[in-house]
Amino acid sequence: MDAEVSAGISEDAKGLEPRLDSYVTLHRRARPTQLALIEHNTGAHVTWAEFDRAVDAFAAKLLSLGLRRGDVVATTLPFTKEHVYLQYACFRVGVIIAPLDLRLRAAEILTAFGKIHPRAYFFLGNTPKVDFRPIIREVMAGAPDVEHWVQFQQEMDGVLPGAVHVKTFAADLKVRYLLSKLTGSVRRASRAVDKRDPALIIFTTGSTGAPKAALLCHENILLQNAAVARSFGVTSKDRMLVNLPPSHVGGQTEQLMTIIYGGGVTVLLHVFDAAESLAAVAAHKVTLLGQIPALFAMQWRLPNYADYDLSSLRFAIYGGQGVDRPFLERLVAMAHLPGTGLGLTETAGFCTYTPVGWGLEEIASGVGYAAPTCPMTVREPMREDGFAGPEKAPGETGELCFSGPQIFLGYLNDEEATRKTISRDGFLYTGDLGWVDDTGVHFAGRSKFVIKPRGYQVFPGEVETFIAHAFPEDVALVGVIGVPHAIWSEGIVAFVELRPGATLDRAALDARLKDIAAYKRPAHVVFVGEGELPLNRVAKLDYLSLRARAKEEVDALQQGGGWDAN
């Protein structure tokens, strides 16, 4: 990392405010009438003074309901301005907020409730697109310990028994706000909140196992905000589009909380939509756009993509998976400067950063450098006694580990999973494999999915990247899975998603695969059409589903006398 950027991050870390909401107050004091939020869907514009006042009012209301420091509030809401007010109100008085994915079914919500034990739940009711009430009825029946149910919808009719309409909930906000100013209730509650107090629960996406409730404190998130702002040059002059889900660090800590920390303008889009995202950029002169590659690709495929005025964009951040040079060329054409890094729920978002101004080949080859506030080492697996394994030499592949105060507090009510993730000496084992050299951190894949054919170790990401880069015009996405093999221990199955009009076949692929070691070559290849590979809730490749599909492929091969059926 550039020495000046590194020193700036360290200096910023020393002067952090104690809480996430402190920055709303800080910007309100400095420029009360300047714009803080734009809600694209409604056209609402909110100043810093209005934002801070709304946070105080919501905080007073939470206290009036008996909610206190350490209590949990769950939500199933899009990114509305009221959702943002509620979140920052929770931060102000020490209540922990847990935004859940809008696509969860009743059983999944109840499973989440069993881990986080919320006292209040804010949820969607009947909306123009989906009626969530049948799901919530089932949740209410299975969650008798939830004390407060608040239903968001336009019409007043149809509120579920036992719940209150959000307008009813908000009817006395002004009175609660005034009373809190007279009594000092919110101010007293906020003074008791420490930077290491839990603030946010984000459930892991479950691409490699059951979702876990990651607990993030104020300092975790603010350190990430400071590092992102310094590394990517975020300032109060920027406007960031927030179009990723509230249930993911991408939407929460990387987008929303970073731009609020930096004092820029937040442009809220309730839910992701490719066309509406571009319309929001054009309408509100957005300067910063952060998405996963799949979402950029969806936008570029719009037939009227060229009609959108994206000239305000100065920087585009991608994350979640590696990309090839053609992708980066499209990104530069869209936003001038590209950037990326490794982002994890357990590090409250980004933990490595590519330098601004790097060339396309440099960006495509890795995920940048770690910040001084969240140092990275490459290590052997965690020892049986719970301490971190020995550090690897530069250039050697091993487990990517991070340490320092940006590391999350642990998985809520899951000590076993926490112990497997954070070593006794404070190293976060990410589950990612990679190596480090003078050009930064390089990603090799997930440790759970390392394939071991014939006694060798094969990192899926290496094979996936080779195939994708070998045929950039034909291949949209690659997923590589190891499946038990009676002779080789494991065999490799590759799923190759083809672009429309692609002509790639097995013969051409096999010819190119001769350029890598024989033990890394797939024993079986499945070509699929565009959009057919399974993705998880944040549009990353779902390796659990892919593993099941690979098993089905191998079962069919064995029944026909193939694979290892000899």
XYZ file of C-alpha atoms in Angstrom, residues 2-321:
320
model
C 1.171 3.513 -0.789
C 2.986 4.943 2.239
C 0.976 8.178 2.207
C -2.354 6.341 2.049
C -1.253 3.928 4.774
C -0.182 6.782 7.053
C -3.475 8.573 6.392
C -5.497 5.504 7.373
C -3.524 5.129 10.606
C -4.027 8.798 11.441
C -7.754 8.687 10.667
C -8.140 5.619 12.868
C -6.786 7.520 15.858
C -9.426 10.222 15.556
C -12.547 8.142 14.968
C -15.794 9.195 16.598
C -17.178 6.653 19.104
C -20.295 5.612 17.169
C -21.538 5.305 13.598
C -24.306 7.856 14.196
C -21.760 10.338 15.567
C -20.897 11.222 11.958
C -24.463 12.295 11.223
C -24.216 14.742 14.125
C -20.711 15.803 13.079
C -21.850 16.704 9.548
C -25.024 18.348 10.870
C -22.948 20.678 13.006
C -20.595 21.519 10.128
C -23.197 22.008 7.354
C -26.771 21.546 8.576
C -28.546 22.670 5.385
C -26.439 20.664 2.959
C -27.794 17.530 1.316
C -27.234 14.193 3.072
C -29.685 11.739 1.475
C -31.615 11.430 -1.780
C -34.288 8.743 -2.028
C -34.458 8.019 -5.747
C -37.739 6.101 -5.626
C -39.672 8.947 -3.978
C -37.631 11.993 -4.918
C -37.141 12.922 -1.258
C -34.145 15.113 -0.368
C -32.872 15.134 3.231
C -30.390 17.581 4.768
C -27.929 16.692 7.510
C -30.044 18.602 10.041
C -33.171 16.674 9.022
C -31.271 13.397 9.071
C -29.889 13.975 12.571
C -33.272 15.095 13.895
C -34.971 11.998 12.432
C -32.354 9.758 14.072
C -32.996 11.438 17.441
C -36.764 11.032 17.025
C -36.528 7.350 16.106
C -34.088 6.797 18.981
C -36.517 8.398 21.445
C -39.285 6.159 20.122
C -37.171 3.032 20.569
C -36.449 4.003 24.168
C -40.165 4.607 24.780
C -40.822 0.997 23.712
C -38.439 -0.211 26.394
C -35.620 -1.107 24.021
C -32.205 -0.697 25.576
C -28.498 -1.128 24.885
C -27.752 -4.689 23.751
C -31.302 -5.467 22.572
C -31.765 -6.658 18.990
C -34.109 -5.189 16.379
C -34.638 -7.204 13.180
C -35.861 -5.791 9.885
C -37.072 -7.120 6.555
C -37.130 -3.848 4.654
C -35.668 -2.299 1.507
C -33.304 0.663 1.666
C -35.851 3.383 2.384
C -34.870 6.556 4.199
C -36.962 5.418 7.190
C -34.935 2.206 7.333
C -31.743 4.282 7.431
C -33.181 6.497 10.204
C -34.090 3.388 12.202
C -30.619 1.893 11.796
C -28.830 5.020 12.929
C -31.273 5.440 15.808
C -30.322 1.959 16.964
C -26.653 2.907 16.767
C -27.316 6.034 18.837
C -28.804 4.212 21.829
C -26.854 0.943 21.646
C -29.573 -1.248 20.141
C -28.245 -3.842 17.684
C -29.920 -3.939 14.271
C -30.180 -7.074 12.143
C -31.370 -6.443 8.554
C -32.605 -9.672 6.970
C -32.788 -10.586 3.299
C -36.110 -9.685 1.653
C -36.218 -13.080 -0.051
C -36.193 -15.190 3.116
C -39.144 -17.510 3.677
C -40.852 -17.944 7.046
C -38.745 -20.917 8.148
C -35.548 -19.042 7.288
C -36.643 -15.964 9.236
C -37.502 -18.111 12.232
C -34.099 -19.795 12.038
C -32.495 -16.345 12.075
C -34.666 -15.308 15.027
C -33.497 -18.389 16.896
C -29.932 -17.099 16.630
C -30.436 -13.382 17.338
C -33.550 -13.257 19.591
C -34.976 -9.888 18.477
C -37.303 -7.885 20.725
C -38.752 -5.921 17.791
C -39.314 -6.656 14.111
C -39.942 -4.128 11.333
C -41.235 -5.766 8.151
C -42.998 -5.264 4.817
C -46.709 -6.020 4.592
C -48.736 -5.834 1.398
C -46.696 -4.122 -1.328
C -47.511 -3.463 -5.001
C -45.238 -6.354 -6.035
C -45.451 -8.891 -3.203
C -47.766 -9.506 -0.268
C -45.440 -10.480 2.579
C -48.237 -10.995 5.101
C -48.648 -14.779 4.637
C -44.954 -15.182 5.451
C -45.160 -12.873 8.464
C -48.257 -14.642 9.842
C -46.221 -17.829 9.981
C -43.292 -15.978 11.574
C -45.548 -14.396 14.207
C -46.931 -17.797 15.112
C -43.437 -19.155 15.646
C -41.865 -16.177 17.438
C -43.870 -15.443 20.592
C -40.926 -13.682 22.278
C -40.883 -10.790 19.785
C -42.623 -7.931 21.610
C -43.043 -5.307 18.879
C -44.189 -5.891 15.295
C -44.191 -2.883 12.933
C -45.679 -3.299 9.449
C -44.566 -1.138 6.495
C -47.147 -0.665 3.728
C -49.103 2.188 2.127
C -52.708 1.337 3.018
C -53.828 1.388 6.635
C -56.100 -1.635 6.190
C -54.773 -5.175 6.377
C -52.415 -4.773 9.316
C -51.764 -8.156 10.890
C -53.249 -8.811 14.355
C -50.594 -8.043 16.935
C -48.725 -5.618 14.652
C -48.965 -1.837 14.224
C -48.815 0.144 11.008
C -45.631 2.172 10.581
C -47.705 5.359 10.489
C -49.175 4.446 13.871
C -45.678 3.701 15.145
C -44.495 7.106 13.890
C -47.531 9.130 14.992
C -45.899 10.391 18.186
C -42.339 10.743 16.878
C -42.407 14.531 17.235
C -43.686 14.313 20.806
C -41.103 11.659 21.691
C -38.385 13.822 20.143
C -39.390 16.895 22.171
C -39.683 14.900 25.392
C -36.247 13.397 24.845
C -34.808 16.889 24.476
C -36.399 17.911 27.769
C -35.373 14.793 29.669
C -32.063 14.081 27.932
C -33.012 10.404 27.531
C -31.386 9.887 24.132
C -28.282 11.814 25.111
C -27.830 9.725 28.266
C -28.345 6.477 26.367
C -25.834 7.448 23.687
C -23.156 8.297 26.240
C -23.266 4.713 27.508
C -22.458 3.281 24.062
C -18.813 2.359 23.487
C -16.969 1.952 20.193
C -16.653 -1.789 20.870
C -20.364 -2.218 21.539
C -22.205 -4.419 19.011
C -24.015 -2.372 16.365
C -24.929 -4.534 13.391
C -25.708 -8.185 12.664
C -25.093 -9.395 9.126
C -25.850 -12.989 8.235
C -23.218 -14.672 6.102
C -24.600 -15.630 2.700
C -24.287 -19.365 3.232
C -22.463 -20.165 -0.025
C -20.237 -22.613 1.879
C -22.547 -23.614 4.738
C -25.462 -22.501 6.912
C -25.732 -18.697 7.391
C -24.203 -17.396 10.627
C -24.995 -14.173 12.501
C -21.814 -12.077 12.302
C -21.704 -9.421 15.030
C -20.024 -6.127 14.092
C -19.215 -3.291 16.463
C -19.005 0.446 15.751
C -15.212 0.403 15.580
C -15.134 -2.554 13.170
C -17.259 -0.656 10.689
C -15.722 2.784 11.153
C -12.204 1.444 10.596
C -13.405 -0.075 7.329
C -15.088 3.214 6.381
C -11.876 5.146 7.067
C -9.759 2.723 5.031
C -12.171 2.712 2.073
C -12.375 6.512 2.110
C -8.593 6.926 2.137
C -7.807 4.104 -0.283
C -10.387 5.078 -2.895
C -10.400 8.838 -2.312
C -13.960 9.216 -0.999
C -14.728 12.817 0.043
C -17.679 14.998 1.022
C -17.984 16.012 -2.649
C -18.912 12.471 -3.685
C -22.324 10.949 -4.255
C -22.607 7.197 -3.707
C -25.409 5.047 -5.111
C -26.651 2.603 -2.458
C -28.333 -0.126 -4.480
C -27.164 -3.353 -2.811
C -29.251 -5.189 -0.180
C -29.393 -3.937 3.424
C -28.706 -7.522 4.500
C -25.178 -7.488 3.068
C -21.984 -5.606 3.990
C -21.793 -4.406 0.398
C -24.923 -2.302 0.827
C -24.451 -1.457 4.485
C -20.843 -0.900 5.515
C -19.169 -0.464 2.129
C -21.770 1.745 0.452
C -24.110 3.438 2.952
C -21.907 3.794 6.011
C -18.779 4.780 4.083
C -20.439 7.700 2.301
C -22.122 8.842 5.538
C -18.746 8.638 7.301
C -17.186 10.708 4.516
C -19.927 13.326 4.540
C -20.996 12.857 0.922
C -24.487 12.385 -0.460
C -26.205 9.010 -0.173
C -28.455 8.154 -3.139
C -30.833 5.415 -1.993
C -32.421 2.889 -4.341
C -34.956 0.716 -2.505
C -33.954 -2.515 -4.269
C -31.502 -3.266 -7.052
C -32.745 -2.791 -10.580
C -30.286 -2.530 -13.466
C -32.130 0.218 -15.342
C -33.155 2.190 -12.243
C -29.573 2.116 -10.964
C -28.377 3.787 -14.148
C -31.297 6.210 -14.057
C -30.333 7.171 -10.499
C -26.717 7.759 -11.529
C -27.858 10.030 -14.353
C -30.513 11.896 -12.383
C -28.472 12.597 -9.255
C -24.966 12.910 -10.739
C -23.606 9.940 -8.791
C -19.801 9.821 -8.648
C -19.197 6.459 -6.907
C -20.656 3.106 -7.894
C -19.844 -0.175 -6.153
C -21.285 -3.509 -7.307
C -20.401 -7.125 -7.949
C -19.434 -8.002 -11.546
C -22.740 -9.737 -12.291
C -24.670 -6.515 -11.662
C -22.401 -4.455 -13.912
C -22.897 -7.094 -16.619
C -26.683 -6.829 -16.256
C -26.476 -3.084 -16.809
C -24.190 -3.353 -19.811
C -26.614 -5.806 -21.434
C -29.500 -3.311 -21.323
C -30.504 -2.465 -24.901
C -30.609 1.263 -24.068
C -27.449 1.315 -21.928
C -25.816 3.931 -24.163
C -28.730 6.318 -23.587
C -27.887 6.895 -19.905
C -25.707 9.871 -19.020
C -23.047 8.347 -16.755
C -20.521 11.135 -17.198
C -20.625 12.018 -13.479
C -19.091 8.652 -12.488
C -15.443 8.984 -11.505
C -14.817 5.678 -9.712
C -16.324 2.189 -9.896
C -15.619 -0.493 -7.304
C -16.221 -4.168 -7.945
C -15.828 -7.104 -5.592
C -16.872 -10.669 -4.945
C -15.061 -12.415 -7.794
